[in-house]
Structure formats: C-alpha cells, structure tokens
PDB file of C-alpha atoms and ligand atoms in Angstrom:
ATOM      1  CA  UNK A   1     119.917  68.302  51.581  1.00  0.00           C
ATOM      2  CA  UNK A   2     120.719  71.881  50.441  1.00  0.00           C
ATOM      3  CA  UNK A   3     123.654  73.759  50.868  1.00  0.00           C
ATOM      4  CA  UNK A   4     123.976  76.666  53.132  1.00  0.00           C
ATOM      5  CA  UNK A   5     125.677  80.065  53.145  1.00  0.00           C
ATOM      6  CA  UNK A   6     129.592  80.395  54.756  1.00  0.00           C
ATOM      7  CA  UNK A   7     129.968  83.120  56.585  1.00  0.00           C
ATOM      8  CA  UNK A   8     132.676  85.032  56.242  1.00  0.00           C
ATOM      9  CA  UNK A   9     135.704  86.508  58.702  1.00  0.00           C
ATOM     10  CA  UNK A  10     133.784  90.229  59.612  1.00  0.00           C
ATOM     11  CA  UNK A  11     130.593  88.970  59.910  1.00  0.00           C
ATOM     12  CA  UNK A  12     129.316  88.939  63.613  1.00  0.00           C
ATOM     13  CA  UNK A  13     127.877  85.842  64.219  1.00  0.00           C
ATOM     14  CA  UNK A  14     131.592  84.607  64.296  1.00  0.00           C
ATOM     15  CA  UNK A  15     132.382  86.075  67.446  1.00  0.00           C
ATOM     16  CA  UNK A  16     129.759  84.957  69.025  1.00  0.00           C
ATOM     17  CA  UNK A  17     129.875  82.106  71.598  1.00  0.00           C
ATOM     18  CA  UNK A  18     127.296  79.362  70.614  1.00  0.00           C
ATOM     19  CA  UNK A  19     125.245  77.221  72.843  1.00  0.00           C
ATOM     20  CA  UNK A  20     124.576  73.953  73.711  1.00  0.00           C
ATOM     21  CA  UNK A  21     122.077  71.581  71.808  1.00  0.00           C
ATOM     22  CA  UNK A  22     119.919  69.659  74.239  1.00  0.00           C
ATOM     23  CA  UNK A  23     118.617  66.909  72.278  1.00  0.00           C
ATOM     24  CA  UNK A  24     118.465  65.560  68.882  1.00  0.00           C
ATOM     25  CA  UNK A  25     115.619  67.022  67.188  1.00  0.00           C
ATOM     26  CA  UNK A  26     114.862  66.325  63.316  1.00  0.00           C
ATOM     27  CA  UNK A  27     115.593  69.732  62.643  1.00  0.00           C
ATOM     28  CA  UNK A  28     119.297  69.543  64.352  1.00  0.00           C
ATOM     29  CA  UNK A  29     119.675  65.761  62.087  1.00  0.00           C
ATOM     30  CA  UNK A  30     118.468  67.881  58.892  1.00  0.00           C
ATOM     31  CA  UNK A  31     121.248  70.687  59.732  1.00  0.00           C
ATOM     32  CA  UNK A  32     123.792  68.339  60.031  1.00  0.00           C
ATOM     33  CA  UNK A  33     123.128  66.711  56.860  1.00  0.00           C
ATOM     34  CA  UNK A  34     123.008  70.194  55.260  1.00  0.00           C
ATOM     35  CA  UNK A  35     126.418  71.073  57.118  1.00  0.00           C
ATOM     36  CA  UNK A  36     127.865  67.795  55.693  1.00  0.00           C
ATOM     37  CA  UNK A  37     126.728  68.671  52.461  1.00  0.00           C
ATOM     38  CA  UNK A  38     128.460  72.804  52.931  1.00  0.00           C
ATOM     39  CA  UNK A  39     131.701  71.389  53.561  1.00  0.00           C
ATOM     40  CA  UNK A  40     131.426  68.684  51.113  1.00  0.00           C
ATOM     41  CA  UNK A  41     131.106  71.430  48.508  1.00  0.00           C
ATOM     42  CA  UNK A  42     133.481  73.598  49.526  1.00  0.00           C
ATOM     43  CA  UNK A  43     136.409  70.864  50.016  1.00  0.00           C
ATOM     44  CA  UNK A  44     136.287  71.464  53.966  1.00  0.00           C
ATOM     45  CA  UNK A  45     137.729  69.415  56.826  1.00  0.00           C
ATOM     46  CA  UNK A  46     135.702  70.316  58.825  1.00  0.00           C
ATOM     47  CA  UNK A  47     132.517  73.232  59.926  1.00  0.00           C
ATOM     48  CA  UNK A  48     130.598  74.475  62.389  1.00  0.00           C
ATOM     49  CA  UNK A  49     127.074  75.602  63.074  1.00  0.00           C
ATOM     50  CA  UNK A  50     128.306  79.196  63.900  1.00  0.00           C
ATOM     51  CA  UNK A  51     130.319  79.513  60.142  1.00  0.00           C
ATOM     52  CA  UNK A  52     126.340  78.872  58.574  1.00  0.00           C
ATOM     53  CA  UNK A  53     125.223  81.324  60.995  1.00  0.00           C
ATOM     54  CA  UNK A  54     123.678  79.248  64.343  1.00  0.00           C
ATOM     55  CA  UNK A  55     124.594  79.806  67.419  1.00  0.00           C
ATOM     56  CA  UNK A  56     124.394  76.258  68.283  1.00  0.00           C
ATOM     57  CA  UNK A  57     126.766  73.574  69.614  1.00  0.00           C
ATOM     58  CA  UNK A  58     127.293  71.375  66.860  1.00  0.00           C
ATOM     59  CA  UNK A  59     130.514  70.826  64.487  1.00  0.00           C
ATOM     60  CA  UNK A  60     131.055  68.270  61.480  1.00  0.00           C
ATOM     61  CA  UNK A  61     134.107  67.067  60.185  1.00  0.00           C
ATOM     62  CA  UNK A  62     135.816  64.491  57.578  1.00  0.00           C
ATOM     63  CA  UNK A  63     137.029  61.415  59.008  1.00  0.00           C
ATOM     64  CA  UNK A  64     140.583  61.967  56.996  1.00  0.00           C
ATOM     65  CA  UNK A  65     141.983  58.883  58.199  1.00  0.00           C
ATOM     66  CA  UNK A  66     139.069  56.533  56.264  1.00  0.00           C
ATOM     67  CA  UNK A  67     139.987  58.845  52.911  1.00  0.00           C
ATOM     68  CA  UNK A  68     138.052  62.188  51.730  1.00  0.00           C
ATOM     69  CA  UNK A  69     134.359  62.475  51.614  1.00  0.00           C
ATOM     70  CA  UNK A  70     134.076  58.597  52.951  1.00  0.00           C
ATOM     71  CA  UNK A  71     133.512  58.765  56.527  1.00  0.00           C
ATOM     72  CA  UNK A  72     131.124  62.104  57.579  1.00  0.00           C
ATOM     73  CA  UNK A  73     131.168  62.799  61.249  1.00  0.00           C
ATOM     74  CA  UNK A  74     129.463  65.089  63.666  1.00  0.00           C
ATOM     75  CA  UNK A  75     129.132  66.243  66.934  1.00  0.00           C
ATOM     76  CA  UNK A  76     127.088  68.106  69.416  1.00  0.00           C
ATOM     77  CA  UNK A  77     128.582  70.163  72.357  1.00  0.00           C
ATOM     78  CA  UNK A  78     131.616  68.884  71.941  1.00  0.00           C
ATOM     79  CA  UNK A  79     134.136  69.567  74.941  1.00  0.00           C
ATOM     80  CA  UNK A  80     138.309  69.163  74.783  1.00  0.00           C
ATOM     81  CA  UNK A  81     138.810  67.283  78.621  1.00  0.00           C
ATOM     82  CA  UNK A  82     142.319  66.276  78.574  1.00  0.00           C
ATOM     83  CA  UNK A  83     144.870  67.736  75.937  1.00  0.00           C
ATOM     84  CA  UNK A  84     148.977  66.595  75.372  1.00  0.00           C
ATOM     85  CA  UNK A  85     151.776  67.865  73.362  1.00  0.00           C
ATOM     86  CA  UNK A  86     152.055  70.877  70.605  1.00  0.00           C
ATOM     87  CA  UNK A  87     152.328  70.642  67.016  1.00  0.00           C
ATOM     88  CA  UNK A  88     152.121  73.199  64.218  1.00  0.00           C
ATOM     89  CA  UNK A  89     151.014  72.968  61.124  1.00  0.00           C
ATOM     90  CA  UNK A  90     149.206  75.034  58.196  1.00  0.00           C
ATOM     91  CA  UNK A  91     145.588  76.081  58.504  1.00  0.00           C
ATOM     92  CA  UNK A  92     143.156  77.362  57.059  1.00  0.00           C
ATOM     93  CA  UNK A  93     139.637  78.359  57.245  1.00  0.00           C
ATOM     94  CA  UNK A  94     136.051  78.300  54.787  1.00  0.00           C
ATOM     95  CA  UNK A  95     135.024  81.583  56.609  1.00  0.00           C
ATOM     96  CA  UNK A  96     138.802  83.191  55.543  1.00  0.00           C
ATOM     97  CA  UNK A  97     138.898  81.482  52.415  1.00  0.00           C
ATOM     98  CA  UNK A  98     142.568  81.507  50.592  1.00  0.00           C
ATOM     99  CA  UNK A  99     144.168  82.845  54.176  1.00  0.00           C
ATOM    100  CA  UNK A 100     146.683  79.785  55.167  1.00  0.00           C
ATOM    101  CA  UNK A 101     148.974  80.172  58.239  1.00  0.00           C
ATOM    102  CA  UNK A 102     151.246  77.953  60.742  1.00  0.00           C
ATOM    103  CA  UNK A 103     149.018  77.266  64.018  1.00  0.00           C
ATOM    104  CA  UNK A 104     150.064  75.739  66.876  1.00  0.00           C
ATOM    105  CA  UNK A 105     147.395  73.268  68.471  1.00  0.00           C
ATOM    106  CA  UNK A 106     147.853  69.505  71.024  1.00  0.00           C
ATOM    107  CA  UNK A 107     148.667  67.433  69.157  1.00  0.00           C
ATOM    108  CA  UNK A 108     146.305  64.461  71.166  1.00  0.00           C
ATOM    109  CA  UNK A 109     142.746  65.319  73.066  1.00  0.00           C
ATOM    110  CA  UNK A 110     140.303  63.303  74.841  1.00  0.00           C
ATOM    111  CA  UNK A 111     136.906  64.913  73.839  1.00  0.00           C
ATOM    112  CA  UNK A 112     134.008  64.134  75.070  1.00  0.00           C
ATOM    113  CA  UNK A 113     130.403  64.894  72.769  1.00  0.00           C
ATOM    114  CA  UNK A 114     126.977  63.627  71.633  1.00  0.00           C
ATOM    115  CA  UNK A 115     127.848  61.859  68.430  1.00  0.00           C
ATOM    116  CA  UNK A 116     124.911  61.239  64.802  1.00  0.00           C
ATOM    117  CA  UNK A 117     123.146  59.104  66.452  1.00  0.00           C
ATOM    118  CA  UNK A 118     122.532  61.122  70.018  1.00  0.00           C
ATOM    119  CA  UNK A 119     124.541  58.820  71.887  1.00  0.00           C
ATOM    120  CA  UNK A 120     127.263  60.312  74.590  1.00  0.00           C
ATOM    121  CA  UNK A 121     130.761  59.444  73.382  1.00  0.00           C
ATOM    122  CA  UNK A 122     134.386  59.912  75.114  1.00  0.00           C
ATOM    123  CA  UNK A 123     137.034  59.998  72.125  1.00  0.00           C
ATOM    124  CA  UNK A 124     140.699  59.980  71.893  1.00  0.00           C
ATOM    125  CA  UNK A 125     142.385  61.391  68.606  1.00  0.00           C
ATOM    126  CA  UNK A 126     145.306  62.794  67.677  1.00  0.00           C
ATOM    127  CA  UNK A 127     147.140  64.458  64.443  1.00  0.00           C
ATOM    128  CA  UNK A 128     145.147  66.339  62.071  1.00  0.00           C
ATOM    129  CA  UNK A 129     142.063  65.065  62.981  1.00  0.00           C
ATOM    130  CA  UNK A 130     142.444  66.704  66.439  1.00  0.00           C
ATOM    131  CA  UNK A 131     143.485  69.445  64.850  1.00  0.00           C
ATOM    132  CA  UNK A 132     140.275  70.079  63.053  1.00  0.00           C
ATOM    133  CA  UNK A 133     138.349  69.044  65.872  1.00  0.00           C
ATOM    134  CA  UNK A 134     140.038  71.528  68.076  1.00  0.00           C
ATOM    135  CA  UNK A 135     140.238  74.824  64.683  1.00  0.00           C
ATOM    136  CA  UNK A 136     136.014  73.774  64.825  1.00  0.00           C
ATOM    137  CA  UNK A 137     135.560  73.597  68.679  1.00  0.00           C
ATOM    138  CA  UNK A 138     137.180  77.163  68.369  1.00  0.00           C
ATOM    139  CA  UNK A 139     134.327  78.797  66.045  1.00  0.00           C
ATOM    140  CA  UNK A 140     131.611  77.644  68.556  1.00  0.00           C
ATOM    141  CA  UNK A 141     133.407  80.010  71.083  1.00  0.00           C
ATOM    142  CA  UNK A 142     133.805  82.873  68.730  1.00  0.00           C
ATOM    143  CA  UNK A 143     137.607  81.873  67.805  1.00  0.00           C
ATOM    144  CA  UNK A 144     139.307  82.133  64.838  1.00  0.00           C
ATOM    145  CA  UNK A 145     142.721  80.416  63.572  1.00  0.00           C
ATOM    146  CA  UNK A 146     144.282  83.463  63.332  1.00  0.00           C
ATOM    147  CA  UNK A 147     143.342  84.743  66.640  1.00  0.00           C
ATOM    148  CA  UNK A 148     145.975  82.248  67.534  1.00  0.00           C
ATOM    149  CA  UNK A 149     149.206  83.654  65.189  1.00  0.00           C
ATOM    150  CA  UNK A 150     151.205  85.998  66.894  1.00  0.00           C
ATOM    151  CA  UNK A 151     150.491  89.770  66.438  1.00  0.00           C
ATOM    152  CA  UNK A 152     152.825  90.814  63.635  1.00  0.00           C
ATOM    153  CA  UNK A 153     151.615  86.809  61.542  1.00  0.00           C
ATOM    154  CA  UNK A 154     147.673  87.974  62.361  1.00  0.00           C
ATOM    155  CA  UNK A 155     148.196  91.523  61.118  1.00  0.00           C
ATOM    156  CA  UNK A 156     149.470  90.815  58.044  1.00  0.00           C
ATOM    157  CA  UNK A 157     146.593  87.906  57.497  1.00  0.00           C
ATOM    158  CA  UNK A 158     144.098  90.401  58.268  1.00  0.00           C
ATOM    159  CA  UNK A 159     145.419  92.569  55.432  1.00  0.00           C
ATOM    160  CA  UNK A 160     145.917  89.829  52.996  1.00  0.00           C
ATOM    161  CA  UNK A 161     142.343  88.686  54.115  1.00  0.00           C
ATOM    162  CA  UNK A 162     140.919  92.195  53.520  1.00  0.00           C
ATOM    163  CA  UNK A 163     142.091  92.516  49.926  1.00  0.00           C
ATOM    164  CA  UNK A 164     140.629  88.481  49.206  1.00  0.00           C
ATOM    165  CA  UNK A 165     137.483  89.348  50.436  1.00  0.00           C
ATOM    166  CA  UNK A 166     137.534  92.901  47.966  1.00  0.00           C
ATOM    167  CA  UNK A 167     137.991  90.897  45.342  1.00  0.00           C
ATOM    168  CA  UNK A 168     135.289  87.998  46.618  1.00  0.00           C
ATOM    169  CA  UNK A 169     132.841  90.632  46.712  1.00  0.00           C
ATOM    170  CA  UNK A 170     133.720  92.102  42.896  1.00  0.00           C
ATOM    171  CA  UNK A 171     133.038  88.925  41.806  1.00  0.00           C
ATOM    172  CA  UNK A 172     130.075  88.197  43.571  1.00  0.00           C
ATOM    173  CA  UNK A 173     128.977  92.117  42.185  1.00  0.00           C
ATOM    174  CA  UNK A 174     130.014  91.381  39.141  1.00  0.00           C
TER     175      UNK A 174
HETATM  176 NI1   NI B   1     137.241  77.384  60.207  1.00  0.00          NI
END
C-alpha cells in the first residue's frame, strides 16, 4: 500500500467531473487500497479518487457505525437515486484542511454502486454516513462543501482557507 498525495482546494483536478470505472481491474483494487490507506492517515471519513488526483468514479469511506478504522468501504460510480429529509451539520474536508462549516445535506439516500468486490449493490443509509457518502459523491462532480454555504459563509471560508493554505505552504518551504 503507499500513501498518496491530497490535493488541495485551488488545484484543478477538483473541478473536474470524473468518470465512470467500467470494471474492476487490479490496478482500480490497488488504488483503493492506497485510498484506504490516504484517509486512514489523514483521520478522514471519507475520499475520493478526484482529491488524489483521478478522474475516476470511485470513493472510499469509514464505516462509522462499526467504530473508526474497523470497517473500510468503497465504491465505484456511485449514484444518489432516491433522497429524503435535510439535516445540517459541520463539515469538513482533507482537500480544505482546518476549514469546518454547517452544510446542509438528506439526511437518508438510496444509492446505488459497484461495491470491493465488483458486485452491483442498492444501499439505504442515513445520518452521517450519508452524509459522507453524499460530501464524496460531490468531489467526483467537481463539488466542494463549501460550494454549498451561502455566499457571505463561502466567502469568508475562502479567506480563512487562503491564509491556512499560506501557512501550509511555509511549512512545507520551510
Ligand atoms: Ni472532501
């Protein structure tokens, strides 16, 4: 396993809408190990191809309700076919690290997906699993959480997010 670069908010490849995976290959089973092993590291809930910079379908996630780091999930081409109710709750982001904010997402979805083992699966979940599920499903089509704050809540991310990243890259120069 090795783990892979984060990309962060301003570079590119985050905007860009990734596409579908057609099969299970060995080299798709050997990026989801390394993407298990990315978040792992970096005490994630959840990532997706696009945040280690490919454009492909495929998102991985913690299994919350079996307890941290026990139960690694992932799928490919994910889709959100039925959604329910609103909740908010905090947020944040490995690609805007330190940037939290209130977002709004359904609080249930039916999702539908190729799951580890390349079998087609039809899911129900709900509470903050969904929530990660839906916050990843958003990278793959060039969304970020805080696309989804209102104007004046986003601008004043962005600027918080501009002087984190300032200070990221002193240390990284450093
Ligand atoms: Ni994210």
């Amino acid at each position: 396993m090795a783990v892979l670069q984060i990309r962060h908010m301003g570079n590119p490849v985050l905007r860009k809408k990734a596409k579908p995976v057609s099969e299970l290959t060995g080299e798709i089973d050997k990026l989801i190990e390394d993407m298990t092993e990315t978040m792992y590291i970096n005490q994630g809930l959840g990532l997706s191809a696009t945040q280690v910079g490919v454009l492909k379908r495929i998102i991985v996630y913690d299994n919350v309700e079996a307890g941290y780091g026990m139960d690694p999930q992932a799928l490919m081409n994910p889709e959100i076919v039925a959604a329910e109710g609103i909740v908010k709750d905090e947020e944040g982001c490995l690609s805007i690290p330190e940037i939290k904010d209130i977002v709004e997402r359904s609080e249930k979805i039916t999702l539908t997906g190729i799951d580890r083992s390349g079998k087609d699966v039809k899911i129900e979940i709900e509470g903050l699993l969904a929530r990660i599920i839906q916050h990843e499903i958003d990278h793959l089509d060039g969304i970020l959480f805080v696309d989804r704050l209102g104007a004046v809540k986003k601008n004043l991310a962005l600027s918080r997010w501009k002087k984190v990243k300032k200070e990221l890259e002193a240390e990284k120069s450093a």
